[in-house]
mmCIF file with all atom_site columns, C-alpha atoms in Angstrom:
data_model
loop_
_atom_site.group_PDB
_atom_site.id
_atom_site.type_symbol
_atom_site.label_atom_id
_atom_site.label_alt_id
_atom_site.label_comp_id
_atom_site.label_asym_id
_atom_site.label_entity_id
_atom_site.label_seq_id
_atom_site.pdbx_PDB_ins_code
_atom_site.Cartn_x
_atom_site.Cartn_y
_atom_site.Cartn_z
_atom_site.occupancy
_atom_site.B_iso_or_equiv
_atom_site.pdbx_formal_charge
_atom_site.auth_seq_id
_atom_site.auth_comp_id
_atom_site.auth_asym_id
_atom_site.auth_atom_id
_atom_site.pdbx_PDB_model_num
ATOM 1   C CA . MET A 1 1   ? -24.971 -5.999  -5.683  1.00 50.00 ? 1   MET A CA 1
ATOM 2   C CA . PRO A 1 2   ? -26.168 -6.746  -8.747  1.00 54.00 ? 2   PRO A CA 1
ATOM 3   C CA . SER A 1 3   ? -27.072 -4.233  -10.931 1.00 56.00 ? 3   SER A CA 1
ATOM 4   C CA . LYS A 1 4   ? -30.518 -4.014  -12.355 1.00 61.00 ? 4   LYS A CA 1
ATOM 5   C CA . PRO A 1 5   ? -31.316 -4.535  -16.064 1.00 62.00 ? 5   PRO A CA 1
ATOM 6   C CA . PRO A 1 6   ? -31.768 -1.919  -18.217 1.00 69.00 ? 6   PRO A CA 1
ATOM 7   C CA . GLN A 1 7   ? -35.043 -0.736  -19.029 1.00 78.00 ? 7   GLN A CA 1
ATOM 8   C CA . PRO A 1 8   ? -36.253 -2.094  -22.543 1.00 86.00 ? 8   PRO A CA 1
ATOM 9   C CA . ILE A 1 9   ? -35.338 0.492   -25.256 1.00 89.00 ? 9   ILE A CA 1
ATOM 10  C CA . GLY A 1 10  ? -39.664 -0.119  -25.470 1.00 91.00 ? 10  GLY A CA 1
ATOM 11  C CA . GLU A 1 11  ? -40.859 1.010   -22.409 1.00 90.00 ? 11  GLU A CA 1
ATOM 12  C CA . ILE A 1 12  ? -37.939 4.059   -22.420 1.00 90.00 ? 12  ILE A CA 1
ATOM 13  C CA . ILE A 1 13  ? -39.814 5.149   -25.898 1.00 94.00 ? 13  ILE A CA 1
ATOM 14  C CA . ARG A 1 14  ? -43.496 4.920   -24.530 1.00 95.00 ? 14  ARG A CA 1
ATOM 15  C CA . GLN A 1 15  ? -42.385 6.752   -21.237 1.00 94.00 ? 15  GLN A CA 1
ATOM 16  C CA . GLN A 1 16  ? -40.425 9.601   -22.863 1.00 94.00 ? 16  GLN A CA 1
ATOM 17  C CA . ARG A 1 17  ? -44.048 9.622   -25.495 1.00 95.00 ? 17  ARG A CA 1
ATOM 18  C CA . THR A 1 18  ? -46.454 10.025  -22.763 1.00 96.00 ? 18  THR A CA 1
ATOM 19  C CA . GLU A 1 19  ? -44.651 11.601  -20.241 1.00 95.00 ? 19  GLU A CA 1
ATOM 20  C CA . VAL A 1 20  ? -42.267 13.904  -21.670 1.00 95.00 ? 20  VAL A CA 1
ATOM 21  C CA . LEU A 1 21  ? -44.262 14.528  -25.107 1.00 96.00 ? 21  LEU A CA 1
ATOM 22  C CA . MET A 1 22  ? -47.503 13.894  -23.655 1.00 97.00 ? 22  MET A CA 1
ATOM 23  C CA . VAL A 1 23  ? -48.551 12.739  -27.236 1.00 96.00 ? 23  VAL A CA 1
ATOM 24  C CA . GLY A 1 24  ? -50.910 9.880   -27.709 1.00 97.00 ? 24  GLY A CA 1
ATOM 25  C CA . LEU A 1 25  ? -50.022 6.539   -29.778 1.00 97.00 ? 25  LEU A CA 1
ATOM 26  C CA . ARG A 1 26  ? -51.572 6.824   -32.602 1.00 98.00 ? 26  ARG A CA 1
ATOM 27  C CA . GLU A 1 27  ? -50.726 10.784  -32.509 1.00 97.00 ? 27  GLU A CA 1
ATOM 28  C CA . MET A 1 28  ? -47.155 9.539   -32.811 1.00 97.00 ? 28  MET A CA 1
ATOM 29  C CA . ALA A 1 29  ? -47.607 6.749   -34.840 1.00 97.00 ? 29  ALA A CA 1
ATOM 30  C CA . LYS A 1 30  ? -49.393 9.497   -37.620 1.00 98.00 ? 30  LYS A CA 1
ATOM 31  C CA . ARG A 1 31  ? -46.398 11.486  -36.986 1.00 97.00 ? 31  ARG A CA 1
ATOM 32  C CA . LEU A 1 32  ? -43.389 8.837   -37.836 1.00 97.00 ? 32  LEU A CA 1
ATOM 33  C CA . ASP A 1 33  ? -46.233 7.658   -41.051 1.00 97.00 ? 33  ASP A CA 1
ATOM 34  C CA . ILE A 1 34  ? -47.111 3.971   -39.521 1.00 97.00 ? 34  ILE A CA 1
ATOM 35  C CA . ALA A 1 35  ? -49.460 2.112   -38.327 1.00 98.00 ? 35  ALA A CA 1
ATOM 36  C CA . PRO A 1 36  ? -50.432 2.577   -34.682 1.00 97.00 ? 36  PRO A CA 1
ATOM 37  C CA . ALA A 1 37  ? -50.662 -1.146  -34.330 1.00 98.00 ? 37  ALA A CA 1
ATOM 38  C CA . HIS A 1 38  ? -46.794 -0.986  -35.109 1.00 97.00 ? 38  HIS A CA 1
ATOM 39  C CA . MET A 1 39  ? -45.834 1.415   -32.813 1.00 96.00 ? 39  MET A CA 1
ATOM 40  C CA . THR A 1 40  ? -47.546 -0.385  -30.606 1.00 97.00 ? 40  THR A CA 1
ATOM 41  C CA . ASP A 1 41  ? -45.282 -3.753  -31.214 1.00 96.00 ? 41  ASP A CA 1
ATOM 42  C CA . ILE A 1 42  ? -42.184 -1.132  -31.354 1.00 95.00 ? 42  ILE A CA 1
ATOM 43  C CA . GLU A 1 43  ? -42.957 -0.198  -27.807 1.00 94.00 ? 43  GLU A CA 1
ATOM 44  C CA . LYS A 1 44  ? -43.413 -3.828  -26.230 1.00 94.00 ? 44  LYS A CA 1
ATOM 45  C CA . GLY A 1 45  ? -40.712 -5.396  -27.866 1.00 91.00 ? 45  GLY A CA 1
ATOM 46  C CA . ARG A 1 46  ? -42.449 -7.365  -30.196 1.00 93.00 ? 46  ARG A CA 1
ATOM 47  C CA . ARG A 1 47  ? -40.758 -5.511  -33.362 1.00 93.00 ? 47  ARG A CA 1
ATOM 48  C CA . SER A 1 48  ? -37.609 -2.937  -33.992 1.00 89.00 ? 48  SER A CA 1
ATOM 49  C CA . PRO A 1 49  ? -37.683 -0.440  -36.497 1.00 92.00 ? 49  PRO A CA 1
ATOM 50  C CA . SER A 1 50  ? -36.070 -0.305  -39.859 1.00 90.00 ? 50  SER A CA 1
ATOM 51  C CA . GLU A 1 51  ? -33.139 1.935   -40.349 1.00 87.00 ? 51  GLU A CA 1
ATOM 52  C CA . ALA A 1 52  ? -35.061 4.813   -41.658 1.00 92.00 ? 52  ALA A CA 1
ATOM 53  C CA . LEU A 1 53  ? -38.280 4.635   -39.094 1.00 94.00 ? 53  LEU A CA 1
ATOM 54  C CA . LEU A 1 54  ? -35.647 4.421   -36.385 1.00 92.00 ? 54  LEU A CA 1
ATOM 55  C CA . LEU A 1 55  ? -33.907 8.050   -37.490 1.00 93.00 ? 55  LEU A CA 1
ATOM 56  C CA . ARG A 1 56  ? -37.737 9.419   -37.451 1.00 96.00 ? 56  ARG A CA 1
ATOM 57  C CA . ILE A 1 57  ? -38.290 7.889   -34.051 1.00 95.00 ? 57  ILE A CA 1
ATOM 58  C CA . ALA A 1 58  ? -35.273 9.899   -33.044 1.00 94.00 ? 58  ALA A CA 1
ATOM 59  C CA . ILE A 1 59  ? -35.674 12.758  -34.424 1.00 96.00 ? 59  ILE A CA 1
ATOM 60  C CA . GLN A 1 60  ? -40.255 13.299  -33.454 1.00 96.00 ? 60  GLN A CA 1
ATOM 61  C CA . TYR A 1 61  ? -39.224 11.850  -29.618 1.00 95.00 ? 61  TYR A CA 1
ATOM 62  C CA . LYS A 1 62  ? -36.289 14.117  -29.327 1.00 94.00 ? 62  LYS A CA 1
ATOM 63  C CA . MET A 1 63  ? -33.661 11.340  -28.169 1.00 93.00 ? 63  MET A CA 1
ATOM 64  C CA . ASP A 1 64  ? -30.433 10.538  -29.192 1.00 91.00 ? 64  ASP A CA 1
ATOM 65  C CA . GLU A 1 65  ? -29.748 8.046   -32.294 1.00 89.00 ? 65  GLU A CA 1
ATOM 66  C CA . ALA A 1 66  ? -26.669 6.568   -29.884 1.00 86.00 ? 66  ALA A CA 1
ATOM 67  C CA . THR A 1 67  ? -29.281 5.371   -27.966 1.00 87.00 ? 67  THR A CA 1
ATOM 68  C CA . LEU A 1 68  ? -32.048 3.999   -29.675 1.00 89.00 ? 68  LEU A CA 1
ATOM 69  C CA . ARG A 1 69  ? -29.151 1.808   -32.008 1.00 87.00 ? 69  ARG A CA 1
ATOM 70  C CA . ALA A 1 70  ? -27.828 0.774   -28.876 1.00 84.00 ? 70  ALA A CA 1
ATOM 71  C CA . GLY A 1 71  ? -31.165 -0.604  -26.824 1.00 86.00 ? 71  GLY A CA 1
ATOM 72  C CA . TRP A 1 72  ? -32.482 -1.775  -30.201 1.00 84.00 ? 72  TRP A CA 1
ATOM 73  C CA . GLY A 1 73  ? -28.854 -3.485  -31.028 1.00 81.00 ? 73  GLY A CA 1
ATOM 74  C CA . LYS A 1 74  ? -28.507 -1.741  -34.425 1.00 80.00 ? 74  LYS A CA 1
ATOM 75  C CA . ALA A 1 75  ? -25.399 -1.196  -35.395 1.00 80.00 ? 75  ALA A CA 1
ATOM 76  C CA . GLU A 1 76  ? -24.307 2.758   -37.011 1.00 78.00 ? 76  GLU A CA 1
ATOM 77  C CA . SER A 1 77  ? -25.507 1.956   -40.917 1.00 73.00 ? 77  SER A CA 1
ATOM 78  C CA . ASP A 1 78  ? -21.748 3.170   -41.871 1.00 79.00 ? 78  ASP A CA 1
ATOM 79  C CA . VAL A 1 79  ? -20.819 -0.155  -39.910 1.00 81.00 ? 79  VAL A CA 1
ATOM 80  C CA . GLY A 1 80  ? -20.882 -2.631  -42.184 1.00 80.00 ? 80  GLY A CA 1
ATOM 81  C CA . GLU A 1 81  ? -19.459 -0.572  -45.015 1.00 83.00 ? 81  GLU A CA 1
ATOM 82  C CA . ILE A 1 82  ? -15.932 0.757   -42.989 1.00 85.00 ? 82  ILE A CA 1
ATOM 83  C CA . ALA A 1 83  ? -15.898 -3.327  -42.113 1.00 83.00 ? 83  ALA A CA 1
ATOM 84  C CA . SER A 1 84  ? -16.396 -4.223  -45.897 1.00 85.00 ? 84  SER A CA 1
ATOM 85  C CA . SER A 1 85  ? -14.421 -1.709  -47.249 1.00 87.00 ? 85  SER A CA 1
ATOM 86  C CA . ASN A 1 86  ? -10.959 -2.981  -48.188 1.00 89.00 ? 86  ASN A CA 1
ATOM 87  C CA . ALA A 1 87  ? -9.606  -7.140  -47.524 1.00 91.00 ? 87  ALA A CA 1
ATOM 88  C CA . THR A 1 88  ? -8.023  -5.967  -43.846 1.00 90.00 ? 88  THR A CA 1
ATOM 89  C CA . ASN A 1 89  ? -11.062 -4.067  -42.083 1.00 86.00 ? 89  ASN A CA 1
ATOM 90  C CA . ALA A 1 90  ? -13.398 -7.482  -43.901 1.00 86.00 ? 90  ALA A CA 1
ATOM 91  C CA . ALA A 1 91  ? -10.926 -10.307 -42.163 1.00 88.00 ? 91  ALA A CA 1
ATOM 92  C CA . LYS A 1 92  ? -10.172 -7.987  -39.106 1.00 89.00 ? 92  LYS A CA 1
ATOM 93  C CA . ALA A 1 93  ? -12.929 -6.132  -38.277 1.00 86.00 ? 93  ALA A CA 1
ATOM 94  C CA . PRO A 1 94  ? -15.278 -9.447  -37.543 1.00 86.00 ? 94  PRO A CA 1
ATOM 95  C CA . GLN A 1 95  ? -12.121 -10.374 -35.618 1.00 90.00 ? 95  GLN A CA 1
ATOM 96  C CA . LEU A 1 96  ? -11.917 -7.440  -32.985 1.00 90.00 ? 96  LEU A CA 1
ATOM 97  C CA . LEU A 1 97  ? -15.898 -7.414  -32.407 1.00 87.00 ? 97  LEU A CA 1
ATOM 98  C CA . ARG A 1 98  ? -15.802 -11.403 -31.909 1.00 90.00 ? 98  ARG A CA 1
ATOM 99  C CA . ALA A 1 99  ? -12.635 -10.754 -29.111 1.00 93.00 ? 99  ALA A CA 1
ATOM 100 C CA . ALA A 1 100 ? -14.119 -6.786  -27.907 1.00 90.00 ? 100 ALA A CA 1
ATOM 101 C CA . LYS A 1 101 ? -17.857 -8.425  -27.412 1.00 89.00 ? 101 LYS A CA 1
ATOM 102 C CA . ASP A 1 102 ? -17.735 -8.680  -23.445 1.00 92.00 ? 102 ASP A CA 1
ATOM 103 C CA . LEU A 1 103 ? -16.333 -5.567  -23.027 1.00 89.00 ? 103 LEU A CA 1
ATOM 104 C CA . ASP A 1 104 ? -17.859 -2.982  -20.490 1.00 91.00 ? 104 ASP A CA 1
ATOM 105 C CA . ALA A 1 105 ? -17.810 0.069   -21.705 1.00 87.00 ? 105 ALA A CA 1
ATOM 106 C CA . GLU A 1 106 ? -15.224 1.770   -19.779 1.00 93.00 ? 106 GLU A CA 1
ATOM 107 C CA . GLN A 1 107 ? -12.986 -1.314  -21.786 1.00 93.00 ? 107 GLN A CA 1
ATOM 108 C CA . TRP A 1 108 ? -14.804 -0.135  -25.012 1.00 90.00 ? 108 TRP A CA 1
ATOM 109 C CA . ASP A 1 109 ? -13.582 3.385   -24.205 1.00 92.00 ? 109 ASP A CA 1
ATOM 110 C CA . ALA A 1 110 ? -10.332 2.343   -23.607 1.00 94.00 ? 110 ALA A CA 1
ATOM 111 C CA . LEU A 1 111 ? -10.183 0.341   -27.035 1.00 93.00 ? 111 LEU A CA 1
ATOM 112 C CA . ILE A 1 112 ? -11.471 2.945   -29.002 1.00 91.00 ? 112 ILE A CA 1
ATOM 113 C CA . SER A 1 113 ? -9.215  5.463   -27.897 1.00 94.00 ? 113 SER A CA 1
ATOM 114 C CA . GLN A 1 114 ? -6.321  3.007   -28.382 1.00 94.00 ? 114 GLN A CA 1
ATOM 115 C CA . ALA A 1 115 ? -6.967  2.393   -31.767 1.00 91.00 ? 115 ALA A CA 1
ATOM 116 C CA . ARG A 1 116 ? -7.553  6.639   -32.687 1.00 92.00 ? 116 ARG A CA 1
ATOM 117 C CA . THR A 1 117 ? -4.369  7.068   -31.149 1.00 94.00 ? 117 THR A CA 1
ATOM 118 C CA . MET A 1 118 ? -2.971  4.013   -33.483 1.00 92.00 ? 118 MET A CA 1
ATOM 119 C CA . ALA A 1 119 ? -5.016  5.640   -36.539 1.00 89.00 ? 119 ALA A CA 1
ATOM 120 C CA . ASP A 1 120 ? -3.567  9.435   -35.814 1.00 91.00 ? 120 ASP A CA 1
ATOM 121 C CA . LYS A 1 121 ? 0.186   7.733   -36.144 1.00 90.00 ? 121 LYS A CA 1
ATOM 122 C CA . VAL A 1 122 ? -0.487  6.378   -39.602 1.00 89.00 ? 122 VAL A CA 1
ATOM 123 C CA . ALA A 1 123 ? -1.684  9.750   -40.720 1.00 87.00 ? 123 ALA A CA 1
ATOM 124 C CA . ARG A 1 124 ? 0.656   11.765  -39.137 1.00 87.00 ? 124 ARG A CA 1
ATOM 125 C CA . LYS A 1 125 ? 2.682   8.951   -41.399 1.00 84.00 ? 125 LYS A CA 1
ATOM 126 C CA . THR A 1 126 ? 1.198   9.367   -44.426 1.00 80.00 ? 126 THR A CA 1
ATOM 127 C CA . THR A 1 127 ? 1.463   13.631  -44.464 1.00 74.00 ? 127 THR A CA 1
ATOM 128 C CA . LYS A 1 128 ? 4.699   13.940  -43.661 1.00 66.00 ? 128 LYS A CA 1
ATOM 129 C CA . PRO A 1 129 ? 6.268   15.779  -46.190 1.00 65.00 ? 129 PRO A CA 1
ATOM 130 C CA . PRO A 1 130 ? 9.599   13.863  -47.711 1.00 62.00 ? 130 PRO A CA 1
ATOM 131 C CA . LYS A 1 131 ? 13.204  14.616  -46.904 1.00 66.00 ? 131 LYS A CA 1
ATOM 132 C CA . SER A 1 132 ? 15.259  16.674  -48.567 1.00 60.00 ? 132 SER A CA 1
#
């Protein structure tokens, strides 16, 4: 049985605003310091928020930032910085992402766990006191 597609993020935040927060569109737009038309476009999926607006939405809507980022397809702001922090990362991060692009959540968790294990081993090697 095929799974139903995830609900668009615009619909999710609209439901949060109307059903949980019980706030009108104009009031929320005012709280976010944007025009009501901009808010409408975000909820209808015609626009995605800037980095700063995404963070304000997370706060005002009392929603998890990661959920919002995933819904709008926006990586955390430090991803680009990490990926370009040295020559190896700049070369390998895109290769890793291309290779892993079709993984499901469980497979991503396994990949992340393996990467953490490898990073821990590197950290232990670099912090060992020299042998006398």
